Coordinates of C-alpha atoms and ligand atoms in Angstrom, one line a residue:
X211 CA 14.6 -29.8 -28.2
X212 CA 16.7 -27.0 -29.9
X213 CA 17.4 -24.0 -27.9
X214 CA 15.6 -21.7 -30.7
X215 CA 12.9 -23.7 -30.3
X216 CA 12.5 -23.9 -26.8
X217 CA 13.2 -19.8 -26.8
X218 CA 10.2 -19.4 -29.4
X219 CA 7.6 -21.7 -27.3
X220 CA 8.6 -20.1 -24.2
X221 CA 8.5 -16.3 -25.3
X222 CA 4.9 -17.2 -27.1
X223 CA 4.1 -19.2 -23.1
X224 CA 4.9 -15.9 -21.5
X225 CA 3.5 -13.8 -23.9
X226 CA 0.2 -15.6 -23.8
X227 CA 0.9 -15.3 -19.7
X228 CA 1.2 -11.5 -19.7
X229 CA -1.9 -10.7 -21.9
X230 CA -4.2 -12.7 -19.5
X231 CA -2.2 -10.4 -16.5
X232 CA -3.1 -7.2 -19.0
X233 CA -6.7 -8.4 -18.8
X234 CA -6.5 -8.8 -14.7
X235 CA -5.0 -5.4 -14.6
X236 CA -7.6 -3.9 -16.7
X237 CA -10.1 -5.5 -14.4
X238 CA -8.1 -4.2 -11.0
X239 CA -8.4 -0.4 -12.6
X240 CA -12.2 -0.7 -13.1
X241 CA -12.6 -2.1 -9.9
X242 CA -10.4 0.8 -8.4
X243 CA -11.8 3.5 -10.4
X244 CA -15.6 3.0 -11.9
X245 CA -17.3 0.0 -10.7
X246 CA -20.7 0.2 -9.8
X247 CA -20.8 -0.9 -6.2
X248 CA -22.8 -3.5 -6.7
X249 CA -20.1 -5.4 -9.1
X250 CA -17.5 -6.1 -6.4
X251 CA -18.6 -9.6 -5.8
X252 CA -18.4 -10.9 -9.5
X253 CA -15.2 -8.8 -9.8
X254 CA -13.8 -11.0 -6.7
X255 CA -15.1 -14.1 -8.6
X256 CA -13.2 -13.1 -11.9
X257 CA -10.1 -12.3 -9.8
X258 CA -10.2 -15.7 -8.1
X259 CA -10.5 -17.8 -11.3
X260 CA -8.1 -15.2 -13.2
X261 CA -5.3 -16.3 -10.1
X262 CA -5.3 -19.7 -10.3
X263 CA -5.2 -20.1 -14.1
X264 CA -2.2 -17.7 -13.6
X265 CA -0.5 -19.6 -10.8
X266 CA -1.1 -23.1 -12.6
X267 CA 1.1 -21.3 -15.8
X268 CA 3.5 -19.8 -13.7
X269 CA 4.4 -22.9 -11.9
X270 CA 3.8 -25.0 -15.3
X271 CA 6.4 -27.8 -15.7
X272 CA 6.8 -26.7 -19.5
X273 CA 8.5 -23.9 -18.3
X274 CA 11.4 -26.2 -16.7
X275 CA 11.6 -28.0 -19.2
X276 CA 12.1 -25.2 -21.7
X277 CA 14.4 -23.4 -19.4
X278 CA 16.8 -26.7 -19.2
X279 CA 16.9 -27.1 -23.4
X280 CA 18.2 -23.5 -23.6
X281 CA 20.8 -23.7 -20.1
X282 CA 24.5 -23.1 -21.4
X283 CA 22.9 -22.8 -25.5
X284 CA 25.0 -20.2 -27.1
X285 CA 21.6 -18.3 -27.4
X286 CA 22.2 -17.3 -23.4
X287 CA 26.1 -16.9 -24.0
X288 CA 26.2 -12.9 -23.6
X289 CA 24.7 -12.6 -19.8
X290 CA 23.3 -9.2 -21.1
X291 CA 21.5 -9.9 -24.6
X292 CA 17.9 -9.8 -24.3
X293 CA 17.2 -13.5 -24.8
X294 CA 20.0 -14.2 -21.8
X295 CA 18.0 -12.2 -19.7
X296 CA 15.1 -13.2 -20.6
X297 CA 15.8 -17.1 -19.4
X298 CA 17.6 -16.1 -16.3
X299 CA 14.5 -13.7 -14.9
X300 CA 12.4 -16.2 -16.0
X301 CA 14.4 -18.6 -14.0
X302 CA 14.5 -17.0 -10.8
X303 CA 10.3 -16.0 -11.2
X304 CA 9.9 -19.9 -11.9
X305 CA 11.6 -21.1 -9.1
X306 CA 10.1 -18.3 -6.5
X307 CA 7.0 -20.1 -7.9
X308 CA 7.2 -23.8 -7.9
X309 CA 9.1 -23.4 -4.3
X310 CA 5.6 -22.2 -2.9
X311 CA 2.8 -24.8 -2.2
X312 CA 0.0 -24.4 -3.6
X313 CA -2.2 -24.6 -0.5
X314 CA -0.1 -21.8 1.0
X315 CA -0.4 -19.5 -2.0
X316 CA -4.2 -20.0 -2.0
X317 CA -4.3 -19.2 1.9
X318 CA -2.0 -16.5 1.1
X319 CA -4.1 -15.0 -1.4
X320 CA -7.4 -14.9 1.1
X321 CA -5.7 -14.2 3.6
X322 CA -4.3 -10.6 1.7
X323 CA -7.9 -9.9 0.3
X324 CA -9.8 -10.7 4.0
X325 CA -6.6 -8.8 5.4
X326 CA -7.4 -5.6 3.2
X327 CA -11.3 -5.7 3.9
X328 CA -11.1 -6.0 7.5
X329 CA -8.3 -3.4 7.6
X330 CA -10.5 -1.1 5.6
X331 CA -13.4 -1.1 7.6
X332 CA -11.4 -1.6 11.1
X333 CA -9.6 1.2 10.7
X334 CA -12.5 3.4 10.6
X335 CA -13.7 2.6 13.1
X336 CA -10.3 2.4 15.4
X337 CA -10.3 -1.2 16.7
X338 CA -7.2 -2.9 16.8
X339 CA -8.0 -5.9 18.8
X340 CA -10.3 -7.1 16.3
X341 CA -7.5 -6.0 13.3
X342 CA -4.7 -7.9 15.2
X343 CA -5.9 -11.7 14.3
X344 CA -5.6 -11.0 10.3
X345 CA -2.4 -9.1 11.3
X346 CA -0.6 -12.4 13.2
X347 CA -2.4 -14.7 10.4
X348 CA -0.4 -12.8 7.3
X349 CA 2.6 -12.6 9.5
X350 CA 2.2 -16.1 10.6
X351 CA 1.9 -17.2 6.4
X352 CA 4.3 -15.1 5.2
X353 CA 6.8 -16.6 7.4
X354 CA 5.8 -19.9 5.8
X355 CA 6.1 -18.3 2.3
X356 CA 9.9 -16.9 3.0
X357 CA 10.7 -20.7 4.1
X358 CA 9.4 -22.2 1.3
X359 CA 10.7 -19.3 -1.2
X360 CA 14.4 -19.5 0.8
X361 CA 17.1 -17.1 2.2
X362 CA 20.2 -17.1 2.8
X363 CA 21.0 -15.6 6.4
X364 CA 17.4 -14.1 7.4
X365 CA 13.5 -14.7 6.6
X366 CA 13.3 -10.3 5.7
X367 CA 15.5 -10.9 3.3
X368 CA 13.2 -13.4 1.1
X369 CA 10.1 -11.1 1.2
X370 CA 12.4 -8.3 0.4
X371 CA 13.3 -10.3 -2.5
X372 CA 9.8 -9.9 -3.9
X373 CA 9.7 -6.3 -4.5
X374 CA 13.8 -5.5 -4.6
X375 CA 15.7 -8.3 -5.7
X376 CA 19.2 -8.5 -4.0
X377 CA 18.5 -6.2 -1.1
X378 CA 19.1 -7.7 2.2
X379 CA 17.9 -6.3 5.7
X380 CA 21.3 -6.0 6.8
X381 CA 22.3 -3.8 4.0
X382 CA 19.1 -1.7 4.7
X383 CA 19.7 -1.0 8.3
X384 CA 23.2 0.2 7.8
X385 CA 21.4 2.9 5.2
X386 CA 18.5 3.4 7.0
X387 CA 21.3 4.6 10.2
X388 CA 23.2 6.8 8.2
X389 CA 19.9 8.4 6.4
X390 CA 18.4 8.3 10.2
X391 CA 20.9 10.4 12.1
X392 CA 21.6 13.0 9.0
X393 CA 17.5 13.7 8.6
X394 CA 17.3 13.9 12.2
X395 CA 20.0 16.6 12.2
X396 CA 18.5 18.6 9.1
X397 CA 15.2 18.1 11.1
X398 CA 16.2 19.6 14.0
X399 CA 17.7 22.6 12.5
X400 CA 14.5 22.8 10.2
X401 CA 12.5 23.3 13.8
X402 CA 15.0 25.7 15.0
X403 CA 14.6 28.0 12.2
X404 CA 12.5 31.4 12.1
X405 CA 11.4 30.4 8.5
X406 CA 7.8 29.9 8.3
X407 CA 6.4 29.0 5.7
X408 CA 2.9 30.1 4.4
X409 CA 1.2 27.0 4.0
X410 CA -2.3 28.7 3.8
X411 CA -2.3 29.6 0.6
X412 CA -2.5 26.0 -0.2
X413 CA -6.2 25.7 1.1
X414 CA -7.5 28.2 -0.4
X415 CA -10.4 27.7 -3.0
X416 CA -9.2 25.4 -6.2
X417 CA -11.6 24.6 -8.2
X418 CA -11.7 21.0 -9.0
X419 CA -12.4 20.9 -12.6
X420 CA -9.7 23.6 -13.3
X421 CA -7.0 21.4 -10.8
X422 CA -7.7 19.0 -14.1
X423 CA -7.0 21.0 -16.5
X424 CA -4.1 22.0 -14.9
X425 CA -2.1 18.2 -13.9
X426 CA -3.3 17.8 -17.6
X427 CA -1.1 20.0 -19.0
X428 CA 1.5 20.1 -16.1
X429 CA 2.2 16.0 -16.7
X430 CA 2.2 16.1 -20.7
X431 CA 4.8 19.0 -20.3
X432 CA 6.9 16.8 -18.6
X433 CA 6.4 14.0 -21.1
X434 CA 3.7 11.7 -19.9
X435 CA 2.3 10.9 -23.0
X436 CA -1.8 11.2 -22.5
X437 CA -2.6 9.9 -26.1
X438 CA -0.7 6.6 -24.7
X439 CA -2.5 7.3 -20.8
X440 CA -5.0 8.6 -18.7
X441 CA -5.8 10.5 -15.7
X442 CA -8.9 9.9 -13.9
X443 CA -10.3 10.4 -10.1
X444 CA -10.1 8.3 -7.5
X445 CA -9.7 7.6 -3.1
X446 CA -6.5 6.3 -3.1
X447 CA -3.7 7.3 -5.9
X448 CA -2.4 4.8 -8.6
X449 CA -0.3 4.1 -11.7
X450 CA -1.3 0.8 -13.7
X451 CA 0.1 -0.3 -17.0
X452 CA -2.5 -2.2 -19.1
X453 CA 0.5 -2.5 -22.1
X454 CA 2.4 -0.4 -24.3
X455 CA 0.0 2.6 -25.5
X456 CA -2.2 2.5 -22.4
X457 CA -0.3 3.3 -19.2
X458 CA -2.7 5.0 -16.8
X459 CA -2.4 7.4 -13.7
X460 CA -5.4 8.5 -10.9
X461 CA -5.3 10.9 -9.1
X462 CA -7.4 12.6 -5.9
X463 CA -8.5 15.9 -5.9
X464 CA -9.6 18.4 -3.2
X465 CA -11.6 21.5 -4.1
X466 CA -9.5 22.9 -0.8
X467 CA -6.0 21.7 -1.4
X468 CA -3.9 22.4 -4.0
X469 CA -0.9 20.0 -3.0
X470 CA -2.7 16.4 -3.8
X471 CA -4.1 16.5 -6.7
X472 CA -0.8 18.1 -8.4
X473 CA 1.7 16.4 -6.9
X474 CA 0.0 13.4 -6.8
X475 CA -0.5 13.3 -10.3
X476 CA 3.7 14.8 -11.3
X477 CA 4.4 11.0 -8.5
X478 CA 2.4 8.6 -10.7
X479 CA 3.1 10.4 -14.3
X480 CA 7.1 9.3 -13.2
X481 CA 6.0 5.7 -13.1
X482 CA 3.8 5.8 -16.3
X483 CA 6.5 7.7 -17.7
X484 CA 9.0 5.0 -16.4
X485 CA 6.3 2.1 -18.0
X486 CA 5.5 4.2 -21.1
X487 CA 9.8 4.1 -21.7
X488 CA 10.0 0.6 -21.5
X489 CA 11.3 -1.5 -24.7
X490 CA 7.4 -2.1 -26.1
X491 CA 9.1 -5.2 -28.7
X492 CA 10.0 -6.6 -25.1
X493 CA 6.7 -6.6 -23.7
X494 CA 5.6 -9.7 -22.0
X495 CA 9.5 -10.7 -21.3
X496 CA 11.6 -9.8 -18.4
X497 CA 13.5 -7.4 -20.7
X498 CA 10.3 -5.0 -21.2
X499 CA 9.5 -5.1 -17.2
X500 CA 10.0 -2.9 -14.6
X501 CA 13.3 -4.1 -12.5
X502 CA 11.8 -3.3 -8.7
X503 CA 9.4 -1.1 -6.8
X504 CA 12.8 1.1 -5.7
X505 CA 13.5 1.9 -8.9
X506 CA 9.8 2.4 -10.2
X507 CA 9.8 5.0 -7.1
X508 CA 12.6 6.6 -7.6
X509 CA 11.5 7.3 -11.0
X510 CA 7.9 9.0 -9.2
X511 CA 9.9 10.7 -6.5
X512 CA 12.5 11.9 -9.2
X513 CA 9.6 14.4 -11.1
X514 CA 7.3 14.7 -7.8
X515 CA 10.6 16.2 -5.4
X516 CA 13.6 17.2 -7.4
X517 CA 12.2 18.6 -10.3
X518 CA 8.0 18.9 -9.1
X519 CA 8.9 21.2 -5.7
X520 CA 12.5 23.1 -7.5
X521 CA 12.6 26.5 -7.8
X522 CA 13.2 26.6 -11.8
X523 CA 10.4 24.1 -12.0
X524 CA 8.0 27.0 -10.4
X525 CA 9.6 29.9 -12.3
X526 CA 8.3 28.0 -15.8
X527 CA 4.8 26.8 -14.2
X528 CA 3.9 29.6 -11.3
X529 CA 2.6 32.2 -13.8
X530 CA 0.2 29.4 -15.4
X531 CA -1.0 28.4 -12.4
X532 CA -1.6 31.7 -10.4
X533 CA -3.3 33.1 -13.6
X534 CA -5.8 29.9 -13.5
X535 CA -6.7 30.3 -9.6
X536 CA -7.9 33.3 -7.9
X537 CA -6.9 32.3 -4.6
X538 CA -3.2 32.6 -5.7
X539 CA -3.4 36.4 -7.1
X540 CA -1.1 38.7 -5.0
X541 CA 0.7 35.4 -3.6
X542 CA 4.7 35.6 -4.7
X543 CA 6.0 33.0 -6.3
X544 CA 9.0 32.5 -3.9
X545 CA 6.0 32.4 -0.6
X546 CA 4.1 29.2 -2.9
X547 CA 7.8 27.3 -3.8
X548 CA 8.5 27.7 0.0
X549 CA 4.9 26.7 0.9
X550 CA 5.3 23.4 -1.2
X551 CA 8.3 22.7 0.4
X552 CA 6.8 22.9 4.0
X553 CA 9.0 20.8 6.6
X554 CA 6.8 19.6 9.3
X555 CA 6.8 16.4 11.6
X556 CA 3.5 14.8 11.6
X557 CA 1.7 11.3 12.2
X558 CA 0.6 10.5 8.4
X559 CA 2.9 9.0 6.1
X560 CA 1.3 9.9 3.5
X561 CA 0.9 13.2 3.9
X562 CA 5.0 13.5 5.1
X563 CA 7.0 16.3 3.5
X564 CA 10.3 15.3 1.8
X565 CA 12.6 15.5 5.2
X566 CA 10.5 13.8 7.5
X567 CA 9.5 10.6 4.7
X568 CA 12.3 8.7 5.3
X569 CA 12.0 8.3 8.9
X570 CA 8.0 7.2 8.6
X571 CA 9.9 4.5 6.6
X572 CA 12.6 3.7 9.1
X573 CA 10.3 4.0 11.5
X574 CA 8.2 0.8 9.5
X575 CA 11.6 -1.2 8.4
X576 CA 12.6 -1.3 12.1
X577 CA 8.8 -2.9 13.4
X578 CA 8.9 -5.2 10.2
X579 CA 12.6 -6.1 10.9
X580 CA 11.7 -6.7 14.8
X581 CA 8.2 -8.6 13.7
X582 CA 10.2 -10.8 11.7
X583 CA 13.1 -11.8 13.8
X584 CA 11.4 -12.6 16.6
X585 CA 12.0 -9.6 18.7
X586 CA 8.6 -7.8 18.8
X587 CA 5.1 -10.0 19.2
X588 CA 1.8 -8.3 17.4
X589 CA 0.7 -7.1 20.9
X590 CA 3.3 -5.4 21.0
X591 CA 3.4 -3.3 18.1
X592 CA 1.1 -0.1 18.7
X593 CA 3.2 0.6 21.5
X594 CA 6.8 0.5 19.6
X595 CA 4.8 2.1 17.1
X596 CA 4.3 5.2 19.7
X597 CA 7.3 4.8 21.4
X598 CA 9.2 5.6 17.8
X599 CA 7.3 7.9 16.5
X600 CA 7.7 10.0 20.1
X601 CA 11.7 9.3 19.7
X602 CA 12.1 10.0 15.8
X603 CA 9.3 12.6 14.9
X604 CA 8.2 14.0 18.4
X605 CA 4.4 13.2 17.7
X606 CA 2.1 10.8 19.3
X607 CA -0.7 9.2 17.8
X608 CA -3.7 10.1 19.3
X609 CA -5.3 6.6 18.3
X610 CA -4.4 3.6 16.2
X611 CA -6.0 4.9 12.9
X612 CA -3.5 7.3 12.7
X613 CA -1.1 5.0 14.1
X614 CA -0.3 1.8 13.8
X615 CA -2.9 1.1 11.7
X616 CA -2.4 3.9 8.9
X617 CA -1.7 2.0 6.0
X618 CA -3.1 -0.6 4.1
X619 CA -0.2 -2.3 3.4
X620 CA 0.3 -4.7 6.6
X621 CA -3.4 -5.6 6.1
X622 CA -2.6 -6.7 2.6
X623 CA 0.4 -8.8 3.8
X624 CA 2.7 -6.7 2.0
X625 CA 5.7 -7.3 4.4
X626 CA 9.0 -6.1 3.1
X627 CA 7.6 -3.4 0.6
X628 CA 7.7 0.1 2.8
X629 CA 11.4 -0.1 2.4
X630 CA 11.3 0.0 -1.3
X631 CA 10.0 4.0 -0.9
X632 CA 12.9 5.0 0.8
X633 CA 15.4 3.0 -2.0
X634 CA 13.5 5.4 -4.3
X635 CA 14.1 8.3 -2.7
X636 CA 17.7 7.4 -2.6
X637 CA 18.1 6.0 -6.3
X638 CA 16.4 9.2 -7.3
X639 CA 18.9 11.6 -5.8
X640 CA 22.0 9.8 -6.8
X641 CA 20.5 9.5 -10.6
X642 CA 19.8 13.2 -10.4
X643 CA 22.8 14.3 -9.5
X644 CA 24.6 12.0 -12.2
X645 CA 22.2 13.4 -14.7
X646 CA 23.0 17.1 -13.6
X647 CA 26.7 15.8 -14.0
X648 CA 26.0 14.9 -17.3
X649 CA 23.5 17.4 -18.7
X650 CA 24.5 20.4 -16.5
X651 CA 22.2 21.9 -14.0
X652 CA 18.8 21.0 -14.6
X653 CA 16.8 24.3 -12.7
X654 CA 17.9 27.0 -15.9
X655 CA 16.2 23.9 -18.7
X656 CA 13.3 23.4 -16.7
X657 CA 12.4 27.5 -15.8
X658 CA 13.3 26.8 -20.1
X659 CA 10.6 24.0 -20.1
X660 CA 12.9 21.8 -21.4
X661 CA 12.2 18.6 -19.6
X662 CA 13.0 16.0 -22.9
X663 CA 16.8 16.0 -21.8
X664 CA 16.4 14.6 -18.3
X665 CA 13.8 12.0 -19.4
X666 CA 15.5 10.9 -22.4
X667 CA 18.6 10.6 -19.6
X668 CA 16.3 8.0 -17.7
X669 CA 15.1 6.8 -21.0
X670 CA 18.5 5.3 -22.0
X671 CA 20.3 4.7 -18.4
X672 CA 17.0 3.4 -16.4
X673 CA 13.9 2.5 -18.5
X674 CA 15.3 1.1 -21.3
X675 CA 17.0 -1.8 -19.5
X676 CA 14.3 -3.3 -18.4
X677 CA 15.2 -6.1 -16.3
X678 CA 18.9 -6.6 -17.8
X679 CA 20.5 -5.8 -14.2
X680 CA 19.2 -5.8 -11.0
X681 CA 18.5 -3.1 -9.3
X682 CA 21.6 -2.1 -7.3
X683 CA 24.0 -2.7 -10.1
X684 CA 22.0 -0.8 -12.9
X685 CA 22.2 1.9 -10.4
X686 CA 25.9 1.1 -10.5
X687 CA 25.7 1.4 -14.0
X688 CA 24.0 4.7 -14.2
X689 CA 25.9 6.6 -12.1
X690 CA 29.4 5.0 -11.8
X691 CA 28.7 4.2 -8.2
X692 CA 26.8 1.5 -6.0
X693 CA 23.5 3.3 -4.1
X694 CA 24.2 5.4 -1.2
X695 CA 22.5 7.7 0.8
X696 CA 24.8 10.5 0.9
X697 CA 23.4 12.2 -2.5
X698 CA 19.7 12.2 -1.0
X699 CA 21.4 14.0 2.1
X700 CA 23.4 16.5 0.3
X701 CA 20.1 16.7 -2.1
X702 CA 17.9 17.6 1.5
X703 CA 20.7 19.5 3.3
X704 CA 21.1 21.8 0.2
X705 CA 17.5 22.3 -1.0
X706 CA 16.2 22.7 2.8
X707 CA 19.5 24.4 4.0
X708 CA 18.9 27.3 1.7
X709 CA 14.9 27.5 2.3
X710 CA 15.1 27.4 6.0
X711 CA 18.2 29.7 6.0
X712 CA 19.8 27.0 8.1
Ligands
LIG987 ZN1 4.9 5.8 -6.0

């Protein structure tokens, strides 16, 4: 077959691939958003047929044999053109595919979905010993899934793969170290200080329908593009791309808390804005994709943090917002951007202020790391859980729902991702600091409201790529350096430095 012919069958292949993937993520958003409870089970039923036509296509032989025609064609000569990296990514998503059996990526699948149900209603009701068989089952399979999938020095390293290609647990431990002891100095310092901020006047009265209006405006100021999106309620914060011109956000509001709905909503407007700026002619290829979950978090954490909780940032959006709710009349602006930028050690990840994040991560890696080389058994884990949290954050859970079992990710088999946060959080500080470098400091435009020049910055150096490089090395070629740590600890150091008069 002719390379130009095996490119065109395999683009439409793909194509055809990714529209029935739009559907199933259309379907995921209802289900996560509006469903009527009564429509789960159908909705399970749809997602069960939906995953196996998908997995048959993924792992269809036509895709080999497509793959082989166009190996060394001069159509894949330039590693970087569009087609080129099209056939490679769709190499590597092929392979990851065919190497997993399909019996183990049906049990796989149940075992995530029973996972997430049990873990859902287990965790209300705080009992781990029944959790901790669906816990050792997931671990159990996904050690089968990173032997069939492959590594090259450790089983980590092949789940890792999934969500940031070419990082590798020994990398991450070396960065997780060095971010570890510098947070753990800002922290202390932090507690030491007589700076305390007001953090009351975040739960005063704010009007739910008004918080609306408000992420509205504050998110299509920024350039989330709402005639291209959406923002609608829900428990548990999402962004979800059904295709180019529909890229949508949730959010979760509290008629008692100002702090979730906003800055909720400014996280997931930096992924749809990070979606919304990829290459639409691309969509459906590798080249119109998001490159990892580090880099789609850095781009959340990037508008959330550096520019969501700066003090230029307020200067431009503080009068708007004090004039819309009562509870913030007579509160100075300088009290609210120290309020927002409240350090304080706590059990929730979730709820963790910028300083303290990255060690609920750590804290995560290191368990995952341990689970998966052997060195910590299921049984185990509540009690490293404490232990750590005790040694890194001086807190101790007071039960396992705000412990161990916190998050819904280990009872959805999702092993491997809670690194990916802190890679954002780095990724985001080194790419603002290049931007700064670039555009000049960024606090003057956005007390200006002038945010197009730092998202046409990520438009051309980040979202625009697509999947051309992988993730450390279009880092690399963004900011002239691989990622390290040391801008998100200068970025911490000064921001809290100054606001804790440290
Ligand atoms: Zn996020």
């Amino acid at each position: 077959m002719k390379p130009e012919r095996a490119y065109d069958e395999l683009r439409r292949f793909q194509l055809e691939t990714a529209y029935y993937e739009s559907l199933g993520a259309l379907a995921a958003w209802d289900q996560r958003t509006y469903i009527p409870r009564k429509g789960h089970a159908h909705r399970a039923r749809q997602f069960a047929a939906l995953a196996q036509l998908l997995h048959r296509r993924r792992t269809d032989p036509r895709i080999g044999e497509w793959l082989d025609a166009l190996e060394g064609s001069p159509l894949v000569a330039d590693p970087e053109s569009p087609a080129a990296v099209n056939v490679r990514e769709w190499r590597r998503d092929y392979e990851r595919a065919v190497r997993v059996p399909e019996k183990l990526a049906v049990a796989l699948a149940e075992a995530k979905s029973e996972g997430e149900s049990a873990w859902e209603s287990l965790r209300a009701k705080n009992n781990w010993t029944a959790f901790k068989p669906y816990l050792k089952r997931l671990l159990d399979l996904q050690r089968e899934y990173a032997e069939a999938v492959g590594y090259e020095t450790e089983p980590y390293d092949a789940l890792l793969e999934d969500y940031e290609p070419g990082e590798r647990a020994e990398r991450l431990t070396r960065l997780f170290d060095e971010l570890g002891a510098a947070t753990r100095r800002l922290l202390e310092g932090i507690l030491g200080s007589s700076v305390r901020p007001p953090t009351e006047v975040l739960h005063r009265d704010f009007p739910v329908a008004t918080q609306r209006e408000v992420v509205h405006e504050v998110t299509a100021a920024l350039g989330y593009n709402l005639e291209g999106g959406r923002i609608d309620p829900t428990a548990h914060p999402f962004e979800l791309s059904v295709g180019p011109g529909d890229v949508r956000i949730t959010t979760r509001y509290y008629p008692d808390y100002f702090n979730a709905a906003f800055f909720g909503s400014v996280h997931e407007a930096g992924h749809a804005m990070y979606e919304q700026g990829l290459p639409a002619e691309h969509w459906g290829s590798p080249m119109g994709q998001a490159v990892s979950m580090g880099v789609h978090e850095s781009q959340s954490r990037l508008w959330e943090n550096m520019v969501g909780r700066s003090l230029g940032f307020w200067r431009r959006f503080y009068p708007l917002v004090q004039a819309r709710f009562a509870a913030l009349a007579g509160v100075p602006l300088e009290d609210f951007h120290l309020a927002v930028n409240a350090v304080k050690p706590s059990l929730i990840r979730v709820e963790a202020d910028e300083v303290t994040y990255n060690l609920h991560i750590l804290i995560r890696f290191e368990l995952e790391l341990a689970l998966f080389r052997g060195e910590l058994e299921v049984d185990d884990l509540p009690g490293a859980w404490n232990e750590k949290y005790r040694a890194y954050l001086g807190v101790t859970p007071p039960d396992y729902k705000d412990g161990v079992m916190q998050d819904v990710h280990w009872g959805s088999g999702l092993f491997g991702y809670f690194p990916t946060y802190t890679l954002g959080n780095v990724y985001a500080a080194q790419l603002f600091a290049r931007a700064e470098a670039e555009l000049g400091p960024q606090e003057p435009a956005f007390e200006r409201g002038e945010f197009a020049p730092l998202l046409e910055w990520m438009r051309k150096k980040i979202h625009a790529h697509g999947r051309r490089y992988p993730p450390r090395r279009l880092v690399e070629e963004a900011t002239g350096e691989p990622p390290t740590a040391i801008y998100l600890i200068h970025y911490l150091e000064d921001r809290f430095g100054a606001l804790y008069d440290l």
